């Protein structure tokens, strides 16, 4: 993949902060998130559970939980701020400009309708296709995601298909109207490694064909490193490092990123060499959270780390890290 | 379960707290009824016959001159007693059978389910009349009839819950730990199906009270002069037209309150029993 | 004398799925597990590894075959006793299992200490409450579970803590073989690392053997001495773990290894398995089960199968192409 094109980014998120109002307190789920995505680029958002990566994705499309409140920030997409758009405007964008696919593909499909009809729904809604064309277009969509025997699969119900097939159908649904941005939230978790490879291969080739930008949300660093142009690492609601995939993997600067890489089975040379990250994620409901939420577990912690808000240092023009003590 | 959890549940759910207090009031009435009633429920000189509510007789008196308030208070014990007995009986038998049927499946499951279906086909009143006609018009037989009619509910809920948990990982793990089937059923599965059943129990109590009252309304089971809400409504029904509204209204209102209170209690009970709700 | 701890001989398990349809979940599988050895069992979903692990754990019965268990002077065929009664068998404690979803495998109404104490009561026969408590705390210490967490319910524990409770429970009866069914699949990466290190440590300390069922090949490569690759009910390749991953011989194993996410392979076209797997229902006994998806398919692959042959020391694979 080429280096990012030096033009206006497709999606530009700045200073995004989001919280959840719950009965047991306010959860400060995201704080000061900033990243941008260029056309045709694949960005990997990597983090553990509880890091806020899914929350971030949902907030782009306005499908966050009812208790979520965006307290600051903008997400500029095609000249409009997604975070301030009305529900009506968002409905026009979803499926047409920005699409999303999720984990557990079979549960994302309506179990009592044929898959072909479900694709037709999307086409009817956004592409204003009618009548006989509808079936043809739907079968075309199935062909595009390389489903064997698409005419027969058109009439299938989700329970008749394997997990990998269902995910392909979801990709077909998501791409039916040729969006400019696809968000994939853990699309291959739970699938076999061979199916995972096939799905990722499909996603990257379709993205290249349509010059579509994509965001891959995953906990698998190696997967992100193989397929993404850039990687953003999240921890406890903060985006702590962002840069080209090879750089982040081979020369990580944030202590958390280093630890994450060291504890991944893929990159560890032996069990003994794996260094797990000590401690736990901080409770995000506390109002006295320190500026750096990794401080409690960091081996490079110093008193100065808690004194000021999290900085942002540019190691190179494309690689930023948010740490006072980056290596 | 401890008092801390109890207080937490009551604090989180004000409606449960209200239902719980009303319920406690009823329980007190059931236990101490005869002691706190101002008059003897069978005393026909409590006041002039058919007199409207006054300070002397807050709920008025009936056609025999008996104080209605006292009768309502004392009736609590009988109504609750019948309902409790019937519900307990159907709960214990129904859930045991249902749990086993859901776990083992096969012919046992098939036969129990068809039996349950057959019972459900009968309206309560028809069944109760049948039982009474066959075995005699006693309170005991009415309890058995009510228990029988409630059985299928518990059987079905228990069966469904047990069926789901049969595949659960902890059941396999229990086998690995040396539990044979019967022990798994009794120690692992049954306690886990209790929370969903608690809602059923509470709703059922409300319904059972209503049934007990309804059956005695038509003359089955409890007979005059025993004070019982259903009978009292029956006795008062004929007086509504002539304007003596209090004879039927007060027992009817208290009956309604009791059923309502049990319905509200259902969710609260489940929260109390289910450890997952404990923080 | 190198008698294996467990010798699985020609195990078969078919499921009836229709009037004339049998699903061949496990088809004539044999494998050995030596004392103190860690064997990885890999394959895609539907290959039969879960069924095999449950047969070996004696949760279900095999249709035919033997499970020879040899420990010191004792020798017995575990398959001879029916699964329905195995819970009370004298040897129930020698083979234990750790489950994938720790959340699902813990009774939500049992405190952690009760979960761990149960096999002590039922399998080891301990009765004295104080002795049980001491042993539970010892086991908790082995798995790195702080004692104050023993009095908690599962929903009050984190994913990693629940996993530890599951492991402590499995160790309670002092088993010789632990079957681990994807024990870290549901865990976060950092927690996974801790649990894997724990498993490696316990194996060394207690001399346990492991049968590690997983589809995460990196974990298998790190933790296992040998690996067995299954496809649609049959073993297609087996051998030392590092060797099999470095030099896979069977086409399926090659695809499996090629599919592992590798940042160094960026931009190169991936080798993708085409088509759908053959049906495990009433499979053609003559054809190779991988035929149709195999990039090297030949006409003879449909005419007769090939059994495992040695392609390198200790390393076996079953494929026509290897015979040439």
PDB file of N, CA and C in Angstrom, chain C residues 76-125:
ATOM      1  N   UNK C  76      -5.196 -49.386  32.386  1.00  0.00           N
ATOM      2  CA  UNK C  76      -6.626 -49.654  32.191  1.00  0.00           C
ATOM      3  C   UNK C  76      -7.106 -49.021  30.898  1.00  0.00           C
ATOM      4  N   UNK C  77      -8.251 -49.487  30.437  1.00  0.00           N
ATOM      5  CA  UNK C  77      -8.852 -48.925  29.241  1.00  0.00           C
ATOM      6  C   UNK C  77     -10.016 -48.037  29.691  1.00  0.00           C
ATOM      7  N   UNK C  78      -9.809 -46.745  29.625  1.00  0.00           N
ATOM      8  CA  UNK C  78     -10.847 -45.828  30.103  1.00  0.00           C
ATOM      9  C   UNK C  78     -12.108 -45.907  29.272  1.00  0.00           C
ATOM     10  N   UNK C  79     -11.968 -46.322  28.017  1.00  0.00           N
ATOM     11  CA  UNK C  79     -13.150 -46.367  27.160  1.00  0.00           C
ATOM     12  C   UNK C  79     -14.081 -47.498  27.534  1.00  0.00           C
ATOM     13  N   UNK C  80     -13.576 -48.430  28.346  1.00  0.00           N
ATOM     14  CA  UNK C  80     -14.393 -49.587  28.673  1.00  0.00           C
ATOM     15  C   UNK C  80     -15.557 -49.219  29.581  1.00  0.00           C
ATOM     16  N   UNK C  81     -15.406 -48.180  30.418  1.00  0.00           N
ATOM     17  CA  UNK C  81     -16.520 -47.790  31.305  1.00  0.00           C
ATOM     18  C   UNK C  81     -17.369 -46.739  30.611  1.00  0.00           C
ATOM     19  N   UNK C  82     -18.701 -46.894  30.695  1.00  0.00           N
ATOM     20  CA  UNK C  82     -19.565 -45.944  29.975  1.00  0.00           C
ATOM     21  C   UNK C  82     -19.487 -44.539  30.581  1.00  0.00           C
ATOM     22  N   UNK C  83     -19.608 -43.544  29.743  1.00  0.00           N
ATOM     23  CA  UNK C  83     -19.489 -42.146  30.174  1.00  0.00           C
ATOM     24  C   UNK C  83     -20.556 -41.794  31.205  1.00  0.00           C
ATOM     25  N   UNK C  84     -21.755 -42.363  31.043  1.00  0.00           N
ATOM     26  CA  UNK C  84     -22.849 -42.010  31.945  1.00  0.00           C
ATOM     27  C   UNK C  84     -22.537 -42.336  33.387  1.00  0.00           C
ATOM     28  N   UNK C  85     -21.672 -43.337  33.597  1.00  0.00           N
ATOM     29  CA  UNK C  85     -21.359 -43.711  34.985  1.00  0.00           C
ATOM     30  C   UNK C  85     -19.938 -43.321  35.358  1.00  0.00           C
ATOM     31  N   UNK C  86     -19.242 -42.643  34.453  1.00  0.00           N
ATOM     32  CA  UNK C  86     -17.828 -42.402  34.728  1.00  0.00           C
ATOM     33  C   UNK C  86     -17.618 -41.413  35.861  1.00  0.00           C
ATOM     34  N   UNK C  87     -18.654 -40.614  36.169  1.00  0.00           N
ATOM     35  CA  UNK C  87     -18.485 -39.605  37.219  1.00  0.00           C
ATOM     36  C   UNK C  87     -18.075 -40.240  38.540  1.00  0.00           C
ATOM     37  N   UNK C  88     -18.540 -41.462  38.776  1.00  0.00           N
ATOM     38  CA  UNK C  88     -18.213 -42.111  40.045  1.00  0.00           C
ATOM     39  C   UNK C  88     -17.141 -43.179  39.893  1.00  0.00           C
ATOM     40  N   UNK C  89     -16.461 -43.167  38.752  1.00  0.00           N
ATOM     41  CA  UNK C  89     -15.417 -44.159  38.500  1.00  0.00           C
ATOM     42  C   UNK C  89     -14.168 -43.819  39.311  1.00  0.00           C
ATOM     43  N   UNK C  90     -13.445 -44.831  39.694  1.00  0.00           N
ATOM     44  CA  UNK C  90     -12.252 -44.620  40.507  1.00  0.00           C
ATOM     45  C   UNK C  90     -11.223 -43.756  39.794  1.00  0.00           C
ATOM     46  N   UNK C  91     -11.233 -43.804  38.462  1.00  0.00           N
ATOM     47  CA  UNK C  91     -10.208 -43.081  37.726  1.00  0.00           C
ATOM     48  C   UNK C  91     -10.695 -41.735  37.192  1.00  0.00           C
ATOM     49  N   UNK C  92     -11.860 -41.284  37.704  1.00  0.00           N
ATOM     50  CA  UNK C  92     -12.370 -40.016  37.205  1.00  0.00           C
ATOM     51  C   UNK C  92     -11.336 -38.911  37.370  1.00  0.00           C
ATOM     52  N   UNK C  93     -10.565 -38.985  38.440  1.00  0.00           N
ATOM     53  CA  UNK C  93      -9.663 -37.878  38.741  1.00  0.00           C
ATOM     54  C   UNK C  93      -8.412 -37.800  37.879  1.00  0.00           C
ATOM     55  N   UNK C  94      -8.097 -38.860  37.110  1.00  0.00           N
ATOM     56  CA  UNK C  94      -6.806 -38.842  36.412  1.00  0.00           C
ATOM     57  C   UNK C  94      -6.835 -37.980  35.153  1.00  0.00           C
ATOM     58  N   UNK C  95      -8.003 -37.832  34.561  1.00  0.00           N
ATOM     59  CA  UNK C  95      -8.112 -36.979  33.374  1.00  0.00           C
ATOM     60  C   UNK C  95      -9.100 -35.862  33.688  1.00  0.00           C
ATOM     61  N   UNK C  96      -8.653 -34.630  33.637  1.00  0.00           N
ATOM     62  CA  UNK C  96      -9.536 -33.497  33.926  1.00  0.00           C
ATOM     63  C   UNK C  96      -9.475 -32.506  32.781  1.00  0.00           C
ATOM     64  N   UNK C  97     -10.421 -31.558  32.810  1.00  0.00           N
ATOM     65  CA  UNK C  97     -10.540 -30.655  31.673  1.00  0.00           C
ATOM     66  C   UNK C  97     -10.662 -29.207  32.112  1.00  0.00           C
ATOM     67  N   UNK C  98     -10.071 -28.330  31.342  1.00  0.00           N
ATOM     68  CA  UNK C  98     -10.239 -26.894  31.565  1.00  0.00           C
ATOM     69  C   UNK C  98     -10.978 -26.348  30.346  1.00  0.00           C
ATOM     70  N   UNK C  99     -12.033 -25.592  30.605  1.00  0.00           N
ATOM     71  CA  UNK C  99     -12.923 -25.202  29.512  1.00  0.00           C
ATOM     72  C   UNK C  99     -12.577 -23.869  28.900  1.00  0.00           C
ATOM     73  N   UNK C 100     -13.139 -23.665  27.705  1.00  0.00           N
ATOM     74  CA  UNK C 100     -12.868 -22.440  26.971  1.00  0.00           C
ATOM     75  C   UNK C 100     -13.506 -21.239  27.649  1.00  0.00           C
ATOM     76  N   UNK C 101     -14.781 -21.371  27.920  1.00  0.00           N
ATOM     77  CA  UNK C 101     -15.493 -20.222  28.472  1.00  0.00           C
ATOM     78  C   UNK C 101     -15.602 -20.381  29.974  1.00  0.00           C
ATOM     79  N   UNK C 102     -14.686 -19.756  30.701  1.00  0.00           N
ATOM     80  CA  UNK C 102     -14.675 -19.927  32.153  1.00  0.00           C
ATOM     81  C   UNK C 102     -15.975 -19.415  32.752  1.00  0.00           C
ATOM     82  N   UNK C 103     -16.564 -18.445  32.110  1.00  0.00           N
ATOM     83  CA  UNK C 103     -17.816 -17.881  32.592  1.00  0.00           C
ATOM     84  C   UNK C 103     -18.909 -18.929  32.634  1.00  0.00           C
ATOM     85  N   UNK C 104     -18.974 -19.707  31.564  1.00  0.00           N
ATOM     86  CA  UNK C 104     -20.011 -20.711  31.438  1.00  0.00           C
ATOM     87  C   UNK C 104     -19.714 -21.936  32.288  1.00  0.00           C
ATOM     88  N   UNK C 105     -18.430 -22.182  32.577  1.00  0.00           N
ATOM     89  CA  UNK C 105     -18.086 -23.436  33.231  1.00  0.00           C
ATOM     90  C   UNK C 105     -18.063 -23.331  34.750  1.00  0.00           C
ATOM     91  N   UNK C 106     -18.447 -22.169  35.283  1.00  0.00           N
ATOM     92  CA  UNK C 106     -18.526 -22.052  36.738  1.00  0.00           C
ATOM     93  C   UNK C 106     -19.980 -21.887  37.131  1.00  0.00           C
ATOM     94  N   UNK C 107     -20.407 -22.639  38.131  1.00  0.00           N
ATOM     95  CA  UNK C 107     -21.780 -22.532  38.617  1.00  0.00           C
ATOM     96  C   UNK C 107     -21.983 -21.148  39.221  1.00  0.00           C
ATOM     97  N   UNK C 108     -22.916 -20.360  38.670  1.00  0.00           N
ATOM     98  CA  UNK C 108     -23.055 -18.982  39.156  1.00  0.00           C
ATOM     99  C   UNK C 108     -23.457 -18.868  40.630  1.00  0.00           C
ATOM    100  N   UNK C 109     -23.957 -19.961  41.210  1.00  0.00           N
ATOM    101  CA  UNK C 109     -24.359 -19.891  42.609  1.00  0.00           C
ATOM    102  C   UNK C 109     -23.304 -20.420  43.573  1.00  0.00           C
ATOM    103  N   UNK C 110     -22.192 -20.877  43.025  1.00  0.00           N
ATOM    104  CA  UNK C 110     -21.124 -21.402  43.872  1.00  0.00           C
ATOM    105  C   UNK C 110     -20.056 -20.351  44.072  1.00  0.00           C
ATOM    106  N   UNK C 111     -19.607 -20.210  45.311  1.00  0.00           N
ATOM    107  CA  UNK C 111     -18.436 -19.382  45.549  1.00  0.00           C
ATOM    108  C   UNK C 111     -17.227 -20.077  44.937  1.00  0.00           C
ATOM    109  N   UNK C 112     -16.201 -19.307  44.648  1.00  0.00           N
ATOM    110  CA  UNK C 112     -15.004 -19.883  44.027  1.00  0.00           C
ATOM    111  C   UNK C 112     -14.475 -21.041  44.875  1.00  0.00           C
ATOM    112  N   UNK C 113     -14.489 -20.859  46.193  1.00  0.00           N
ATOM    113  CA  UNK C 113     -13.935 -21.926  47.036  1.00  0.00           C
ATOM    114  C   UNK C 113     -14.786 -23.186  46.976  1.00  0.00           C
ATOM    115  N   UNK C 114     -16.087 -23.056  46.798  1.00  0.00           N
ATOM    116  CA  UNK C 114     -16.943 -24.232  46.688  1.00  0.00           C
ATOM    117  C   UNK C 114     -16.685 -24.969  45.388  1.00  0.00           C
ATOM    118  N   UNK C 115     -16.473 -24.184  44.329  1.00  0.00           N
ATOM    119  CA  UNK C 115     -16.186 -24.807  43.043  1.00  0.00           C
ATOM    120  C   UNK C 115     -14.919 -25.644  43.122  1.00  0.00           C
ATOM    121  N   UNK C 116     -13.894 -25.113  43.774  1.00  0.00           N
ATOM    122  CA  UNK C 116     -12.625 -25.831  43.860  1.00  0.00           C
ATOM    123  C   UNK C 116     -12.741 -26.981  44.848  1.00  0.00           C
ATOM    124  N   UNK C 117     -13.556 -26.810  45.880  1.00  0.00           N
ATOM    125  CA  UNK C 117     -13.649 -27.841  46.916  1.00  0.00           C
ATOM    126  C   UNK C 117     -14.444 -29.063  46.450  1.00  0.00           C
ATOM    127  N   UNK C 118     -15.331 -28.876  45.493  1.00  0.00           N
ATOM    128  CA  UNK C 118     -16.211 -29.983  45.118  1.00  0.00           C
ATOM    129  C   UNK C 118     -15.473 -31.249  44.697  1.00  0.00           C
ATOM    130  N   UNK C 119     -14.500 -31.168  43.780  1.00  0.00           N
ATOM    131  CA  UNK C 119     -13.792 -32.407  43.446  1.00  0.00           C
ATOM    132  C   UNK C 119     -13.002 -32.974  44.622  1.00  0.00           C
ATOM    133  N   UNK C 120     -12.596 -32.119  45.532  1.00  0.00           N
ATOM    134  CA  UNK C 120     -11.890 -32.629  46.714  1.00  0.00           C
ATOM    135  C   UNK C 120     -12.822 -33.517  47.534  1.00  0.00           C
ATOM    136  N   UNK C 121     -14.075 -33.072  47.612  1.00  0.00           N
ATOM    137  CA  UNK C 121     -15.046 -33.847  48.370  1.00  0.00           C
ATOM    138  C   UNK C 121     -15.464 -35.112  47.642  1.00  0.00           C
ATOM    139  N   UNK C 122     -15.696 -34.984  46.351  1.00  0.00           N
ATOM    140  CA  UNK C 122     -16.280 -36.098  45.610  1.00  0.00           C
ATOM    141  C   UNK C 122     -15.245 -37.062  45.047  1.00  0.00           C
ATOM    142  N   UNK C 123     -14.110 -36.549  44.603  1.00  0.00           N
ATOM    143  CA  UNK C 123     -13.151 -37.432  43.956  1.00  0.00           C
ATOM    144  C   UNK C 123     -12.039 -37.873  44.905  1.00  0.00           C
ATOM    145  N   UNK C 124     -11.590 -36.923  45.736  1.00  0.00           N
ATOM    146  CA  UNK C 124     -10.487 -37.264  46.624  1.00  0.00           C
ATOM    147  C   UNK C 124     -11.025 -37.832  47.932  1.00  0.00           C
ATOM    148  N   UNK C 125     -12.306 -37.559  48.199  1.00  0.00           N
ATOM    149  CA  UNK C 125     -12.939 -38.121  49.385  1.00  0.00           C
ATOM    150  C   UNK C 125     -12.611 -37.391  50.677  1.00  0.00           C
TER     151      UNK C 125
END
